Coordinates of C-alpha atoms in Angstrom, one line a residue:
Chain A
M863 CA -1.4 3.4 -26.4
D864 CA -1.2 5.6 -23.4
P865 CA -3.1 5.3 -20.0
L866 CA -5.7 8.0 -21.0
E867 CA -6.5 6.2 -24.2
L868 CA -6.7 2.8 -22.5
V869 CA -9.5 3.9 -20.2
G870 CA -11.2 6.2 -22.8
A871 CA -10.6 9.3 -20.6
E872 CA -12.0 12.6 -21.6
P873 CA -10.8 15.0 -18.9
G874 CA -11.8 18.6 -18.7
S875 CA -9.3 21.2 -19.8
A876 CA -5.9 21.0 -18.1
R877 CA -4.9 23.2 -15.2
S878 CA -1.5 24.8 -14.9
I879 CA 0.8 24.4 -11.9
L880 CA 4.3 25.8 -11.4
F881 CA 7.1 23.4 -10.6
D882 CA 10.3 25.2 -9.6
G883 CA 9.2 28.1 -11.6
R884 CA 8.2 26.2 -14.8
A885 CA 4.6 25.7 -15.9
V886 CA 3.4 22.1 -15.9
A887 CA 0.0 20.9 -17.1
A888 CA -2.2 19.0 -14.6
L889 CA -5.4 17.2 -15.6
P890 CA -8.4 17.7 -13.4
G891 CA -8.5 14.9 -10.9
Q892 CA -4.8 14.2 -10.9
T893 CA -2.6 14.5 -7.9
L894 CA 0.5 16.8 -8.0
A895 CA 2.7 13.7 -8.2
A896 CA 0.7 12.3 -11.2
A897 CA 0.9 15.6 -13.0
L898 CA 4.7 15.7 -12.5
W899 CA 5.1 12.1 -13.7
A900 CA 3.1 12.9 -16.8
D901 CA 5.6 15.7 -17.5
G902 CA 8.5 13.3 -17.1
V903 CA 9.5 14.6 -13.6
V904 CA 10.3 11.9 -11.0
A905 CA 12.2 13.9 -8.4
W906 CA 11.1 16.8 -6.2
R907 CA 13.0 16.5 -2.9
V908 CA 16.6 16.5 -1.9
T909 CA 17.4 14.4 1.2
R910 CA 18.7 15.9 4.4
V911 CA 21.8 13.8 4.9
G912 CA 23.1 12.8 1.5
G913 CA 21.5 15.5 -0.6
R914 CA 20.1 12.9 -2.9
P915 CA 17.1 13.4 -5.2
R916 CA 13.8 11.6 -4.4
G917 CA 10.2 11.5 -5.7
A918 CA 7.2 9.2 -5.4
F919 CA 8.0 5.7 -4.3
C920 CA 4.9 4.0 -2.8
G921 CA 2.3 6.2 -4.5
I922 CA -0.2 5.7 -1.7
G923 CA 0.9 8.0 1.1
Q924 CA 2.9 5.5 3.2
C925 CA 6.6 6.1 2.4
F926 CA 6.8 10.0 2.6
D927 CA 9.4 10.0 0.0
C928 CA 7.4 12.3 -2.3
L929 CA 7.4 15.3 0.1
A930 CA 7.7 18.8 -1.4
T931 CA 6.7 22.3 -0.7
V932 CA 3.3 23.3 -2.0
N933 CA 2.2 26.9 -2.0
G934 CA 4.9 27.7 0.7
R935 CA 3.9 24.8 2.9
P936 CA 6.7 22.1 3.2
N937 CA 6.3 18.4 3.7
Q938 CA 3.3 17.8 1.6
R939 CA 2.9 14.2 0.2
L940 CA 2.4 15.0 -3.5
C941 CA 0.9 11.5 -4.2
L942 CA -2.0 12.6 -2.0
V943 CA -2.5 16.3 -2.9
P944 CA -4.9 17.0 -5.7
A945 CA -3.5 19.5 -8.3
E946 CA -5.3 22.8 -8.3
D947 CA -4.9 25.5 -10.9
G948 CA -2.1 27.8 -9.9
D949 CA -0.4 25.5 -7.3
V950 CA 3.2 26.4 -6.8
V951 CA 5.4 23.3 -6.1
T952 CA 9.0 23.7 -5.2
T953 CA 11.7 21.1 -4.6
Q954 CA 12.1 20.6 -0.9
E955 CA 15.6 20.7 0.5
G956 CA 16.1 18.7 3.6
H957 CA 13.4 18.5 6.2
G958 CA 11.6 21.7 5.2
H959 CA 11.0 22.8 8.8
G960 CA 7.3 22.1 8.6
E961 CA 4.9 19.8 10.3
L962 CA 3.9 16.7 8.5
A963 CA 0.7 17.0 6.5
V964 CA -1.9 14.2 6.8
Chain B
M1450 CA -25.4 6.0 1.7
V1451 CA -24.8 9.4 3.2
N1452 CA -21.6 11.4 2.8
S1453 CA -21.4 12.1 6.5
R1454 CA -19.9 14.8 8.6
S1455 CA -21.9 13.6 11.6
E1456 CA -19.6 12.8 14.4
R1457 CA -21.3 11.7 17.5
V1458 CA -23.7 9.1 16.2
G1459 CA -23.5 5.8 17.9
Y1460 CA -23.1 3.1 15.2
D1461 CA -23.6 -0.6 15.5
L1462 CA -20.5 -1.1 13.4
A1463 CA -17.6 1.0 12.4
V1464 CA -15.8 -0.5 9.4
I1465 CA -12.2 0.9 8.9
G1466 CA -11.2 0.7 5.3
A1467 CA -13.3 0.9 2.1
G1468 CA -11.5 -1.8 0.1
P1469 CA -13.0 -5.1 -0.9
A1470 CA -13.3 -6.4 2.7
G1471 CA -14.8 -3.2 4.1
L1472 CA -17.2 -2.6 1.2
A1473 CA -18.5 -6.2 1.4
A1474 CA -18.8 -5.9 5.2
A1475 CA -20.6 -2.6 5.1
D1476 CA -23.1 -3.8 2.5
A1477 CA -23.8 -7.1 4.3
A1478 CA -24.1 -5.4 7.7
A1479 CA -26.6 -2.8 6.4
G1480 CA -28.5 -5.7 4.8
L1481 CA -28.8 -7.2 8.2
G1482 CA -30.2 -4.0 9.7
L1483 CA -27.0 -2.6 11.3
R1484 CA -26.2 1.1 11.3
V1485 CA -22.7 1.3 9.8
A1486 CA -20.0 3.9 9.6
L1487 CA -17.6 3.2 6.7
V1488 CA -14.5 5.1 7.7
D1489 CA -11.7 5.5 5.1
A1490 CA -8.6 7.5 4.6
G1491 CA -9.0 7.7 0.9
S1492 CA -11.1 10.2 -1.0
R1493 CA -13.0 7.5 -3.0
L1494 CA -14.5 4.1 -2.3
G1495 CA -12.4 1.1 -3.3
G1496 CA -9.2 1.0 -1.3
Q1497 CA -6.0 0.1 -3.2
Y1498 CA -7.4 -2.8 -5.1
Y1499 CA -10.4 -0.9 -6.7
R1500 CA -8.4 2.3 -6.9
H1501 CA -9.7 4.3 -9.9
P1502 CA -9.5 7.7 -11.5
A1503 CA -11.2 10.8 -10.0
P1504 CA -14.5 11.5 -11.9
E1505 CA -13.0 14.7 -13.3
L1506 CA -10.6 12.5 -15.5
G1507 CA -13.7 11.3 -17.3
A1508 CA -12.6 7.7 -17.7
A1509 CA -15.2 5.8 -19.7
R1510 CA -13.6 2.4 -19.2
P1511 CA -11.9 2.2 -15.8
D1512 CA -12.5 -1.5 -15.9
R1513 CA -9.6 -1.9 -18.4
L1514 CA -7.2 -1.5 -15.5
H1515 CA -9.0 -4.0 -13.2
H1516 CA -10.0 -7.5 -12.4
G1517 CA -13.5 -7.8 -10.8
W1518 CA -14.5 -4.3 -11.6
R1519 CA -18.2 -5.3 -11.9
T1520 CA -18.2 -6.5 -8.3
F1521 CA -17.0 -3.1 -7.2
E1522 CA -19.6 -1.3 -9.3
W1523 CA -22.3 -3.6 -7.8
L1524 CA -21.1 -2.9 -4.2
R1525 CA -20.8 0.8 -4.9
E1526 CA -24.4 1.0 -6.2
R1527 CA -25.8 -0.9 -3.3
L1528 CA -23.9 1.2 -0.8
A1529 CA -25.1 4.4 -2.5
A1530 CA -28.7 3.3 -1.9
A1531 CA -28.1 2.0 1.6
P1532 CA -29.6 4.5 4.1
L1533 CA -28.0 2.7 7.1
V1534 CA -24.4 3.4 5.9
D1535 CA -22.6 6.6 6.5
Y1536 CA -19.5 6.9 4.4
L1537 CA -16.7 9.0 5.9
P1538 CA -14.0 9.6 3.3
G1539 CA -10.8 11.3 4.1
H1540 CA -10.8 10.1 7.7
H1541 CA -7.5 8.8 8.9
V1542 CA -8.1 6.7 12.0
W1543 CA -5.1 7.1 14.3
A1544 CA -6.4 5.3 17.4
A1545 CA -9.2 3.0 18.6
E1546 CA -10.3 3.2 22.3
R1547 CA -12.5 0.7 24.0
G1548 CA -14.9 2.0 26.7
A1549 CA -17.7 0.5 28.7
D1550 CA -20.3 0.9 26.0
G1551 CA -18.2 0.3 22.9
W1552 CA -15.6 1.9 20.8
T1553 CA -14.4 5.4 20.0
L1554 CA -12.4 5.8 16.9
Q1555 CA -10.1 8.9 16.8
A1556 CA -9.7 10.2 13.3
T1557 CA -8.1 13.2 11.7
R1558 CA -9.4 14.8 8.5
G1559 CA -6.4 16.9 7.8
P1560 CA -3.6 19.0 9.1
E1561 CA -5.7 21.9 10.4
G1562 CA -6.1 22.0 14.2
G1563 CA -9.6 21.2 15.3
D1564 CA -10.3 18.8 12.4
R1565 CA -10.3 15.8 14.7
V1566 CA -13.3 13.5 14.6
A1567 CA -14.5 10.8 17.0
V1568 CA -16.7 8.0 15.7
E1569 CA -18.5 5.9 18.3
A1570 CA -19.6 2.3 17.6
R1571 CA -20.6 -0.9 19.4
A1572 CA -18.3 -3.0 17.2
V1573 CA -15.3 -2.3 15.0
L1574 CA -14.1 -4.2 11.9
L1575 CA -10.5 -3.7 10.8
A1576 CA -10.3 -3.9 7.0
T1577 CA -7.2 -1.8 6.5
G1578 CA -5.6 -4.0 3.9
A1579 CA -1.9 -4.2 3.4
Y1580 CA 1.1 -2.3 2.1
E1581 CA 4.0 -3.5 0.1
R1582 CA 7.1 -5.2 1.4
Q1583 CA 10.5 -3.8 0.2
L1584 CA 13.8 -5.5 0.3
P1585 CA 16.5 -2.9 -0.3
F1586 CA 19.3 -3.2 -3.0
P1587 CA 21.9 -0.8 -4.2
G1588 CA 20.3 2.1 -6.1
W1589 CA 16.7 1.5 -4.8
T1590 CA 16.4 5.1 -3.6
L1591 CA 17.0 6.5 -7.2
P1592 CA 14.1 8.5 -8.7
G1593 CA 12.3 6.3 -11.2
V1594 CA 12.6 3.3 -8.9
V1595 CA 9.1 2.9 -7.5
S1596 CA 7.1 0.2 -5.7
A1597 CA 5.2 -2.2 -7.9
G1598 CA 2.0 -1.3 -6.0
G1599 CA 2.8 2.4 -6.3
A1600 CA 3.2 2.1 -10.1
Q1601 CA -0.2 0.4 -10.1
A1602 CA -1.8 2.9 -7.8
M1603 CA -0.5 5.9 -9.8
L1604 CA -1.7 4.3 -13.0
K1605 CA -5.1 3.4 -11.7
S1606 CA -5.9 6.8 -10.1
G1607 CA -3.7 9.3 -12.0
L1608 CA -3.5 7.5 -15.4
V1609 CA 0.3 8.1 -15.5
L1610 CA 3.5 6.0 -15.8
P1611 CA 6.8 6.4 -14.1
G1612 CA 8.7 5.9 -17.4
R1613 CA 8.4 4.3 -20.9
R1614 CA 10.6 1.3 -20.4
I1615 CA 9.8 -0.3 -17.0
V1616 CA 11.5 -3.4 -15.5
V1617 CA 9.1 -5.1 -13.0
A1618 CA 10.9 -7.0 -10.2
G1619 CA 10.6 -8.7 -6.8
S1620 CA 8.3 -11.5 -5.9
G1621 CA 4.6 -12.3 -5.8
P1622 CA 1.5 -12.2 -8.0
L1623 CA 1.4 -8.5 -7.9
L1624 CA 4.3 -8.4 -10.3
L1625 CA 2.2 -10.1 -13.1
A1626 CA -0.7 -7.8 -12.4
A1627 CA 1.5 -4.7 -12.5
A1628 CA 3.3 -5.7 -15.6
S1629 CA 0.0 -6.5 -17.3
S1630 CA -1.4 -3.1 -16.5
L1631 CA 1.7 -1.2 -17.4
T1632 CA 2.0 -2.9 -20.8
A1633 CA -1.7 -2.4 -21.5
A1634 CA -1.2 1.3 -20.7
G1635 CA 1.5 1.6 -23.3
A1636 CA 4.7 1.0 -21.3
R1637 CA 7.4 -1.4 -22.6
V1638 CA 8.3 -4.0 -20.0
P1639 CA 11.6 -5.5 -21.0
A1640 CA 11.5 -8.1 -18.2
I1641 CA 9.7 -9.3 -15.1
V1642 CA 12.3 -10.4 -12.6
E1643 CA 10.8 -12.9 -10.1
A1644 CA 12.9 -14.3 -7.3
T1645 CA 11.1 -17.6 -7.0
G1646 CA 10.6 -20.3 -9.6
Y1647 CA 6.8 -20.7 -9.2
L1648 CA 7.6 -24.3 -8.2
G1649 CA 6.2 -23.6 -4.8
Y1650 CA 2.7 -23.6 -6.3
A1651 CA 3.2 -27.2 -7.6
R1652 CA 3.2 -28.4 -4.0
G1653 CA -0.4 -27.3 -3.8
L1654 CA -2.1 -28.9 -6.8
P1655 CA -5.4 -29.7 -4.9
V1656 CA -5.5 -26.1 -3.7
L1657 CA -5.0 -24.8 -7.2
A1658 CA -7.7 -27.1 -8.5
G1659 CA -10.1 -25.6 -6.0
N1660 CA -9.3 -22.1 -7.2
P1661 CA -9.9 -22.1 -10.9
G1662 CA -10.6 -18.4 -10.9
K1663 CA -7.0 -17.7 -9.7
L1664 CA -5.6 -19.9 -12.5
A1665 CA -7.7 -18.1 -15.1
E1666 CA -6.5 -14.7 -13.7
G1667 CA -2.9 -15.9 -14.0
A1668 CA -3.4 -17.2 -17.5
D1669 CA -5.0 -13.9 -18.5
H1670 CA -2.0 -12.0 -17.3
A1671 CA 0.3 -14.5 -19.0
R1672 CA -1.5 -14.1 -22.3
R1673 CA -1.3 -10.3 -22.2
L1674 CA 2.4 -10.4 -21.3
L1675 CA 3.2 -12.9 -24.0
R1676 CA 1.4 -10.7 -26.5
H1677 CA 3.6 -7.7 -25.5
G1678 CA 6.8 -9.8 -25.6
V1679 CA 7.5 -9.5 -21.9
R1680 CA 10.3 -11.8 -20.8
L1681 CA 9.8 -13.6 -17.4
R1682 CA 13.1 -14.1 -15.6
L1683 CA 12.6 -16.6 -12.8
R1684 CA 14.9 -17.3 -9.8
S1685 CA 16.4 -13.8 -10.5
A1686 CA 16.6 -10.5 -8.8
V1687 CA 17.6 -6.9 -9.5
V1688 CA 20.8 -6.6 -7.5
E1689 CA 21.5 -3.0 -8.5
A1690 CA 19.8 0.0 -10.0
H1691 CA 22.1 2.3 -12.0
G1692 CA 21.9 6.0 -12.6
S1693 CA 22.8 9.3 -10.9
D1694 CA 19.7 11.5 -10.8
R1695 CA 17.3 8.8 -12.1
V1696 CA 17.5 5.1 -12.9
T1697 CA 18.9 4.3 -16.3
G1698 CA 19.3 0.6 -16.0
V1699 CA 19.4 -2.4 -13.7
T1700 CA 21.7 -5.4 -13.1
V1701 CA 19.8 -8.7 -12.8
A1702 CA 21.4 -11.8 -11.4
R1703 CA 20.3 -15.4 -10.9
L1704 CA 19.5 -16.5 -7.4
D1705 CA 20.2 -19.9 -5.7
A1706 CA 17.5 -21.6 -3.7
R1707 CA 18.3 -19.4 -0.7
W1708 CA 18.1 -16.2 -2.8
K1709 CA 21.8 -15.7 -2.8
P1710 CA 22.9 -14.0 -6.1
V1711 CA 25.0 -16.4 -8.2
P1712 CA 28.3 -14.7 -9.2
G1713 CA 28.9 -14.5 -12.9
T1714 CA 25.2 -14.5 -13.9
E1715 CA 24.8 -10.7 -13.9
R1716 CA 23.2 -9.1 -16.9
R1717 CA 22.3 -5.4 -17.5
I1718 CA 19.0 -4.2 -18.7
A1719 CA 18.4 -0.6 -19.8
C1720 CA 15.2 1.0 -18.4
D1721 CA 14.0 4.4 -17.3
A1722 CA 11.9 3.0 -14.4
L1723 CA 11.8 0.0 -12.1
A1724 CA 8.7 -1.2 -10.3
V1725 CA 9.7 -3.4 -7.4
G1726 CA 8.1 -5.2 -4.5
H1727 CA 8.2 -8.4 -2.5
G1728 CA 4.7 -9.2 -1.5
L1729 CA 2.4 -7.4 0.9
V1730 CA 2.4 -6.8 4.7
P1731 CA -0.9 -6.7 6.6
Q1732 CA -1.6 -3.2 8.0
I1733 CA -2.6 -4.0 11.5
D1734 CA -1.2 -1.1 13.6
L1735 CA -4.6 -0.3 15.3
A1736 CA -5.2 -3.8 16.5
V1737 CA -1.6 -4.4 17.6
E1738 CA -1.8 -1.3 19.9
L1739 CA -5.0 -2.9 21.4
G1740 CA -3.1 -6.1 22.2
A1741 CA -4.6 -8.3 19.5
D1742 CA -2.8 -11.6 19.0
T1743 CA -1.0 -12.1 15.7
V1744 CA 0.2 -15.1 13.7
T1745 CA 3.3 -15.3 11.5
T1746 CA 2.4 -16.1 7.9
A1747 CA 4.4 -18.5 5.7
D1748 CA 6.2 -15.5 4.1
G1749 CA 7.2 -14.0 7.5
T1750 CA 4.7 -11.2 8.0
A1751 CA 2.5 -10.7 11.0
A1752 CA -1.3 -11.0 10.5
L1753 CA -4.1 -10.9 13.0
R1754 CA -5.3 -14.1 14.6
V1755 CA -9.0 -14.5 14.0
D1756 CA -11.5 -17.2 14.8
A1757 CA -14.1 -18.8 12.4
Q1758 CA -16.3 -15.7 12.8
Q1759 CA -13.4 -13.2 11.9
R1760 CA -13.2 -12.1 15.6
T1761 CA -9.8 -11.0 16.8
T1762 CA -8.6 -11.8 20.3
V1763 CA -9.8 -8.3 21.4
P1764 CA -13.5 -8.4 22.3
G1765 CA -15.6 -6.3 19.9
L1766 CA -12.9 -6.1 17.3
W1767 CA -13.3 -8.0 14.0
A1768 CA -10.9 -8.2 11.1
A1769 CA -11.3 -9.3 7.5
G1770 CA -9.2 -9.5 4.3
E1771 CA -5.5 -8.8 4.1
T1772 CA -5.3 -7.9 7.9
C1773 CA -5.7 -11.6 8.5
G1774 CA -3.0 -12.6 6.0
V1775 CA -2.6 -11.5 2.5
G1776 CA -5.0 -13.5 0.2
G1777 CA -6.5 -11.2 -2.4
A1778 CA -9.8 -9.5 -3.2
D1779 CA -12.1 -12.5 -3.4
L1780 CA -11.0 -13.7 0.0
A1781 CA -11.4 -10.2 1.4
L1782 CA -15.0 -10.0 0.0
A1783 CA -15.9 -13.3 1.6
E1784 CA -14.4 -12.4 5.0
G1785 CA -16.0 -9.0 5.0
V1786 CA -19.4 -10.7 4.6
L1787 CA -18.6 -13.3 7.3
A1788 CA -17.5 -10.6 9.7
A1789 CA -20.8 -8.7 9.2
Y1790 CA -22.9 -11.7 9.9
S1791 CA -20.9 -12.4 13.1
V1792 CA -21.3 -8.8 14.3
A1793 CA -25.1 -9.1 13.7
Q1794 CA -25.0 -12.5 15.5
R1795 CA -26.4 -14.3 12.5
P1796 CA -25.3 -17.7 11.2
A1797 CA -22.6 -17.5 8.6
P1798 CA -23.7 -17.9 4.9
A1799 CA -22.5 -21.2 3.3
K1800 CA -21.3 -19.5 0.1
E1801 CA -18.8 -17.2 1.9
L1802 CA -17.6 -20.0 4.2
A1803 CA -16.7 -22.1 1.2
A1804 CA -15.1 -19.2 -0.6
R1805 CA -13.0 -18.4 2.5
R1806 CA -11.9 -22.0 2.9
R1807 CA -10.7 -22.2 -0.7
R1808 CA -9.1 -18.8 -0.8
R1809 CA -7.3 -19.1 2.5
A1810 CA -5.7 -22.4 1.3
F1811 CA -4.6 -20.5 -1.8
A1812 CA -3.2 -17.6 0.3
A1813 CA -1.1 -20.0 2.4
L1814 CA 0.3 -21.6 -0.8
M1815 CA 1.0 -18.2 -2.3
A1816 CA 2.8 -17.0 0.8
A1817 CA 4.9 -20.1 1.0
A1818 CA 5.8 -19.9 -2.7
H1819 CA 7.0 -16.3 -2.5
A1820 CA 8.6 -16.3 1.0
P1821 CA 12.0 -14.5 0.7
G1822 CA 14.9 -16.8 0.9
P1823 CA 17.3 -16.2 3.9
D1824 CA 20.3 -15.1 1.8
W1825 CA 18.7 -12.1 0.0
T1826 CA 20.8 -9.8 2.2
G1827 CA 23.7 -10.9 0.1
W1828 CA 22.9 -8.3 -2.5
V1829 CA 22.7 -5.5 0.1
T1830 CA 26.1 -3.7 -0.1
D1831 CA 27.3 -1.8 3.0
D1832 CA 26.6 1.5 1.2
T1833 CA 23.0 0.7 0.4
D1834 CA 20.6 2.9 2.4
V1835 CA 18.3 0.5 4.2
C1836 CA 16.1 3.2 5.9
R1837 CA 15.1 5.6 3.2
C1838 CA 13.8 8.3 5.5
E1839 CA 16.8 8.5 7.9
E1840 CA 19.3 7.5 5.2
V1841 CA 20.8 4.7 7.3
P1842 CA 23.2 2.5 5.3
A1843 CA 23.4 -1.3 5.8
R1844 CA 26.9 -0.8 7.2
A1845 CA 25.4 1.0 10.2
V1846 CA 22.9 -1.7 10.8
R1847 CA 25.5 -4.5 10.5
E1848 CA 27.8 -2.6 12.9
A1849 CA 25.0 -2.3 15.4
V1850 CA 24.7 -6.1 15.2
T1851 CA 28.3 -7.2 15.0
E1852 CA 30.0 -4.6 17.1
L1853 CA 27.4 -3.1 19.4
G1854 CA 25.6 -6.4 20.2
A1855 CA 22.1 -5.6 18.9
A1856 CA 20.1 -8.8 18.4
D1857 CA 16.8 -7.5 17.2
A1858 CA 15.2 -4.7 15.0
R1859 CA 14.2 -2.6 18.0
T1860 CA 17.8 -2.4 19.4
V1861 CA 19.1 -1.7 15.9
K1862 CA 16.6 1.1 15.5
L1863 CA 17.6 2.7 18.8
L1864 CA 21.3 2.6 17.8
T1865 CA 21.0 3.7 14.2
R1866 CA 17.6 5.5 13.7
A1867 CA 16.6 3.0 11.1
G1868 CA 12.8 3.0 11.1
M1869 CA 12.5 6.3 13.1
G1870 CA 11.7 8.5 10.2
W1871 CA 8.5 9.7 8.5
C1872 CA 7.3 6.3 7.4
Q1873 CA 7.8 4.8 10.8
G1874 CA 9.6 1.8 9.5
R1875 CA 6.9 0.7 7.0
M1876 CA 9.5 0.7 4.1
C1877 CA 12.6 -0.7 6.0
G1878 CA 11.0 -2.7 8.8
P1879 CA 11.2 -6.2 7.2
A1880 CA 14.7 -5.5 5.9
V1881 CA 16.0 -4.3 9.2
A1882 CA 14.5 -7.3 11.0
C1883 CA 16.4 -9.6 8.5
L1884 CA 19.6 -7.7 8.8
S1885 CA 19.6 -7.7 12.5
G1886 CA 19.0 -11.5 12.7
G1887 CA 16.0 -11.1 15.0
P1888 CA 12.7 -12.9 14.7
L1889 CA 10.6 -12.3 11.7
G1890 CA 6.8 -11.8 11.7
R1891 CA 6.8 -9.8 14.8
P1892 CA 4.3 -6.9 14.5
D1893 CA 5.6 -3.4 14.6
S1894 CA 4.3 -1.1 17.3
R1895 CA 2.9 2.2 16.2
P1896 CA 0.9 3.9 19.0
L1897 CA -0.5 6.4 16.4
S1898 CA -1.3 4.7 13.2
C1899 CA -0.8 7.8 11.1
P1900 CA 0.7 11.3 11.6
V1901 CA -1.5 13.5 13.7
P1902 CA -1.0 17.2 14.3
L1903 CA -0.1 18.0 17.9
A1904 CA -3.0 20.4 18.2
Q1905 CA -5.4 17.6 17.6
L1906 CA -3.7 15.3 20.1
A1907 CA -3.9 18.0 22.7
E1908 CA -7.7 18.3 22.3
Q1909 CA -9.9 16.7 24.9
D1910 CA -12.9 14.5 23.7
G1911 CA -12.7 15.7 20.2
S1912 CA -13.7 19.3 21.1
S1913 CA -11.9 22.1 19.5
E1914 CA -11.1 24.4 22.3
L1915 CA -7.5 24.6 21.7
S1916 CA -6.8 27.4 19.3
E1917 CA -3.6 28.1 17.4

C-alpha cells in the first residue's frame, strides 16, 4: 500500500523539477516539499548559525523550516509552493538574503 | 459561491478560516440571508482538518484519509450553490481594524507589491483553528523529525510520507489519528509513544458517555492500529532523536507522573522518521491584537473568551471552534452555526446548543488528560536548540533565567532571540514559557499575524500607488 493507492489517485503525467541539479519527478497538484519527500529527500536548507540541515517540519506554512531557493528566489516555503514543470530548487544556505514569501 | 476578487464590497459577515467552524458558519449565515465573505489563507476549502489533495492528483477516495468526510462534501456542495457567499482563497489576513461602520480586514495574496486586499464587513468571525504545540528534545531539529500534524497534512494533501518506518510520539488524540492514517497509507509505525496514561479520561465517565461518537472514533483508530501491529507505549516520551543528517532512531523513556524521564528505562527504536506533537494551540493572534480577553485551558494554552453566543469581548468579533479552546471538528461545526445565528440576531438552534455542551465538556476532559507535566523539561539537554529559527540552545535560555534574572518568556526572548525568528515563536513559544518559569497560557502578541511585504504595509487604504 502507498498513499496514492489508498485514495485511488490517478494523477496526470508527472512534471520534472530540478533539485540541486538533479531531476526529480513531481505529480501535478503536489507542493515542492511533497515532491521531494516522495523522492526520499527530507532536507533542503542549511541553517545560518550551526550549518545544520533542515526540511519540512510543520507542513502547513507555520514553522518556516522548509525554506529553499526556487527559481533564484530565496526563502520560499516549499510546503506551500505548488510544483511547476521546470522549477529549479536549490538548497538554501543561511538566510538567503531575500524577503520572506507569503 | 463565487470565487471572488471583488475587494470593496461591504459584507454582513467576514469569516476568517475555511475549516469546519468557518464552513459551517458561512453556510448557516448565508441560509439566514447574510452576505458572507469566506476568507482563507489556503488554496482549497477545508482548513487543516478537511485538508485534501489538489484535484490534479485525481484522488477517487479522499475519504479514506478522513473522518467525517461526508459532512465536508455536504458543506462544500451547499456553499458552491450559495450566491450570498464569496469565497476568497489564498488571502492571508494580517490585521483587522474596527471603524465606525464595521471592520476592515487587511489581507495579502502574495509577495508581489500591490497585492494587498481590504475586505469590509459589519461583523467578523474568527475561525482560524489551531497549530501544533511542540516540546523540544535533543535531536528534534533533525530532518525526518516532523510534526504529527505536519505528517498528516503532507499525507492528506500531497499523498506523501516522510519515511517508511515512522515513530509517532507526544501527547493527545492527534497521535492516534496520525498513526492510523500513516499505517493505512503503507508506513510501518513501530510505536506510538504517548506521555500520558489515558487515565485522565476515566475521571470524566459521564462526559464520555455523552460523546459516543468520540468513543467510536477512538475505537476505530485502535482497531486499525491493532491490525497493523502498532505498539502503544503509554507514560513514555521520545527523549532523544539520533542521526547526523536525518533521523535514524529514537530513544524512548518512561515518564513519572510529572513527566520526568525515569533513569534506566531508556530503549532505542530504529526509524527513518518521527512524527511528534503535544496537542494544539489556538491561533488567535488577530483577536489578541484587538484586545480580546482570553482564558487559560486545562492544558495551558490561551483561548478566546466567548459568551453563550460565541461573542468575544471585542464588540463585533465572534469566534468559533479551536480558537475558543481545542475541541475537534464536531464542536467547531456546532459553534460555527451558533455564531452565524448570533450575528444574524436569531435564536440559537437547540441541536447545536446541545452538541456544543457535550463537546465542550469532552474538550475540557481531553485538555486535562493531556496537559504536559511540569518536569518535561528534564529531557531538554543544554545543547538542545529550543528556538529552531534562531538556533537558541536551552543553555542560553537557562542562563537568561538563572544568571540574568529573566522571569518570563518575553525577557528571555529579548536576551536570547528565542522566538524572534521566522515563525515568530509559534514553534518554541510554549517551551520557552516553561523553561523561563513564567506564567503559562498567556497569549503571544503578534501585531501582524503573518509575514507581509513592506511594500504592502506602506500602501495607504489598499491602493497600489507605491511602485517598486
